[in-house]
Each structure stands twice: as C-alpha cells, then as structure tokens.
Amino acid sequence: MSVYEKAYQPEDITRLLVERVNKGDAAGVAELYADDAVIAFPPGQITEGREAIRRLWEVLMSSNPKFEPEEPLPTLISGDIALTATPPKDGAGARAQVVRRQPDGSWLRVLDQPEFVRPESVQPESVPQS
C-alpha cells in the first residue's frame, strides 16, 4: 500500500488531485476523499463513497486525461469545514468542494461539485455506481 502525501491546507487537495490524475493514480485520487464523500459526477448523477469514487476515477483515467492546475479562489473556513473553489481555465463555470479537517489535521473532500451544468445540458455517461 502506498503512502500518499496528505493535504494539510484545504487548497492542497486540488494540487494533489491534479498531480495524481496526471500520473493515472485513481487510488491516490480516491485517498483525497472521505469514506462518506459524494461527488456530483458524471454530470446529472452522484457517486457516493470513496470506493465508488475510486472506480469512477479508474473509468475516467482510461482516456488518459491531463489536468492543468487552476488558480483557487479564496478558501472559506469555519472550524473543521472549508469551502474551496476554482474557476476552470476554459471559462466553463466553476468547481467547488467542501472539505473536512481530519483528526490528524489533514483535510479530505466530503462534497465535490467538479462541474456546474444546467440539467437540460446533461449527457449521462456510463460509469460504475456504488
């Protein structure tokens, strides 16, 4: 089992996600999510739980995506919860994540909205669900 770098600042999660996606490491990406995390992906659907998120990323990585870092918006922190967001470089809306501080001081995603799309523009894709 690999030991992954942890996010000790909420903003670190996006950087680590980009690095792990670009390496094709679905398990490493999944480690950035809490066990009970929810991601709004594929568009118009939700994927729940770290294991289902790992499977989702395995499918997504089969096309060998390459992500570029995006400049984060200011993080909002309230106790052990934080809201992070980035405007996509392609100008297509925004990305937002809610992260939760863990007992060791690191942060994990609990809610992930990687794309904001209007329901009528959603084109469902075939990905594994939990």
Short mmCIF file of C-alpha atoms in Angstrom, two decimals:
data_model
loop_
_atom_site.label_atom_id
_atom_site.label_comp_id
_atom_site.label_asym_id
_atom_site.label_seq_id
_atom_site.Cartn_x
_atom_site.Cartn_y
_atom_site.Cartn_z
CA MET A 1 0.00 0.00 0.00
CA SER A 2 1.33 3.41 -0.99
CA VAL A 3 1.71 6.22 1.48
CA TYR A 4 0.26 9.38 -0.02
CA GLU A 5 1.05 12.99 0.77
CA LYS A 6 -1.76 14.46 2.83
CA ALA A 7 -3.42 17.83 2.34
CA TYR A 8 -2.60 19.94 5.38
CA GLN A 9 -4.25 23.01 3.85
CA PRO A 10 -7.65 22.79 2.14
CA GLU A 11 -6.16 24.19 -1.08
CA ASP A 12 -3.61 21.35 -1.21
CA ILE A 13 -6.30 18.87 -2.25
CA THR A 14 -6.74 20.38 -5.71
CA ARG A 15 -2.97 20.39 -6.33
CA LEU A 16 -2.68 16.77 -5.17
CA LEU A 17 -5.65 15.74 -7.30
CA VAL A 18 -4.08 17.25 -10.43
CA GLU A 19 -0.76 15.51 -9.71
CA ARG A 20 -2.42 12.12 -9.14
CA VAL A 21 -4.72 12.34 -12.15
CA ASN A 22 -1.74 13.20 -14.35
CA LYS A 23 0.04 10.10 -13.01
CA GLY A 24 -3.04 7.93 -13.67
CA ASP A 25 -3.35 7.09 -9.95
CA ALA A 26 -7.07 6.50 -9.29
CA ALA A 27 -6.39 5.03 -5.84
CA GLY A 28 -4.36 8.11 -4.95
CA VAL A 29 -7.16 10.41 -6.09
CA ALA A 30 -9.68 8.43 -4.03
CA GLU A 31 -7.48 8.91 -0.94
CA LEU A 32 -8.27 12.64 -1.16
CA TYR A 33 -11.95 11.87 -0.39
CA ALA A 34 -13.52 10.94 2.94
CA ASP A 35 -15.10 7.47 3.18
CA ASP A 36 -18.56 9.10 3.06
CA ALA A 37 -17.77 11.62 0.30
CA VAL A 38 -20.16 12.49 -2.50
CA ILE A 39 -19.14 13.73 -5.94
CA ALA A 40 -21.59 15.20 -8.44
CA PHE A 41 -20.22 13.27 -11.39
CA PRO A 42 -20.89 12.16 -14.04
CA PRO A 43 -22.97 15.25 -14.85
CA GLY A 44 -26.53 14.81 -13.65
CA GLN A 45 -25.60 11.94 -11.32
CA ILE A 46 -23.86 11.47 -7.99
CA THR A 47 -21.22 8.97 -6.92
CA GLU A 48 -21.13 8.16 -3.21
CA GLY A 49 -18.32 6.73 -1.09
CA ARG A 50 -14.56 6.51 -1.51
CA GLU A 51 -14.63 3.09 -3.18
CA ALA A 52 -17.19 4.18 -5.79
CA ILE A 53 -15.17 7.37 -6.35
CA ARG A 54 -12.05 5.26 -6.94
CA ARG A 55 -13.93 3.17 -9.53
CA LEU A 56 -15.22 6.35 -11.18
CA TRP A 57 -11.69 7.71 -11.47
CA GLU A 58 -10.44 4.41 -12.91
CA VAL A 59 -13.00 4.76 -15.70
CA LEU A 60 -12.17 8.43 -16.24
CA MET A 61 -8.45 7.70 -16.36
CA SER A 62 -8.87 5.11 -19.10
CA SER A 63 -8.82 8.06 -21.53
CA ASN A 64 -5.53 9.30 -20.00
CA PRO A 65 -6.73 12.81 -19.05
CA LYS A 66 -4.21 15.53 -18.26
CA PHE A 67 -5.26 18.30 -15.89
CA GLU A 68 -3.67 21.71 -15.56
CA PRO A 69 -3.51 23.47 -12.20
CA GLU A 70 -6.17 26.14 -11.75
CA GLU A 71 -5.77 29.17 -9.50
CA PRO A 72 -8.01 28.70 -6.44
CA LEU A 73 -10.47 31.27 -5.22
CA PRO A 74 -10.10 32.31 -1.55
CA THR A 75 -10.96 29.42 0.79
CA LEU A 76 -13.72 29.87 3.34
CA ILE A 77 -13.02 28.06 6.63
CA SER A 78 -15.38 27.58 9.56
CA GLY A 79 -13.92 25.32 12.22
CA ASP A 80 -13.28 21.90 10.67
CA ILE A 81 -15.17 22.60 7.44
CA ALA A 82 -13.92 24.56 4.45
CA LEU A 83 -15.21 25.52 1.01
CA THR A 84 -12.69 25.56 -1.82
CA ALA A 85 -13.36 26.59 -5.41
CA THR A 86 -11.58 27.18 -8.68
CA PRO A 87 -12.75 28.85 -11.87
CA PRO A 88 -11.90 26.46 -14.73
CA LYS A 89 -9.32 27.73 -17.21
CA ASP A 90 -11.79 27.02 -20.03
CA GLY A 91 -14.23 29.55 -18.51
CA ALA A 92 -16.95 26.90 -18.10
CA GLY A 93 -18.45 27.98 -14.77
CA ALA A 94 -16.82 26.92 -11.53
CA ARG A 95 -15.72 23.98 -9.41
CA ALA A 96 -16.48 23.78 -5.68
CA GLN A 97 -15.58 21.38 -2.90
CA VAL A 98 -16.40 21.09 0.78
CA VAL A 99 -13.54 19.62 2.78
CA ARG A 100 -13.40 18.43 6.38
CA ARG A 101 -10.42 18.53 8.75
CA GLN A 102 -9.40 15.09 9.96
CA PRO A 103 -8.19 14.21 13.47
CA ASP A 104 -4.55 14.31 12.26
CA GLY A 105 -5.00 17.87 10.94
CA SER A 106 -5.19 16.90 7.27
CA TRP A 107 -8.19 17.69 5.03
CA LEU A 108 -10.36 15.42 2.86
CA ARG A 109 -13.11 16.20 0.38
CA VAL A 110 -16.63 15.37 1.54
CA LEU A 111 -18.61 17.11 -1.22
CA ASP A 112 -17.29 17.68 -4.72
CA GLN A 113 -19.04 19.62 -7.49
CA PRO A 114 -16.45 19.43 -10.30
CA GLU A 115 -18.72 20.99 -12.92
CA PHE A 116 -21.72 23.25 -12.71
CA VAL A 117 -24.04 22.39 -15.59
CA ARG A 118 -27.69 23.02 -16.24
CA PRO A 119 -29.76 19.80 -16.07
CA GLU A 120 -31.03 20.18 -19.64
CA SER A 121 -27.45 20.11 -20.97
CA VAL A 122 -26.51 16.88 -19.17
CA GLN A 123 -25.39 13.94 -21.27
CA PRO A 124 -25.20 10.87 -18.97
CA GLU A 125 -22.16 8.63 -19.33
CA SER A 126 -21.69 5.02 -18.39
CA VAL A 127 -19.69 4.79 -15.16
CA PRO A 128 -19.91 2.37 -12.24
CA GLN A 129 -22.13 3.32 -9.34
CA SER A 130 -21.97 2.05 -5.79
#
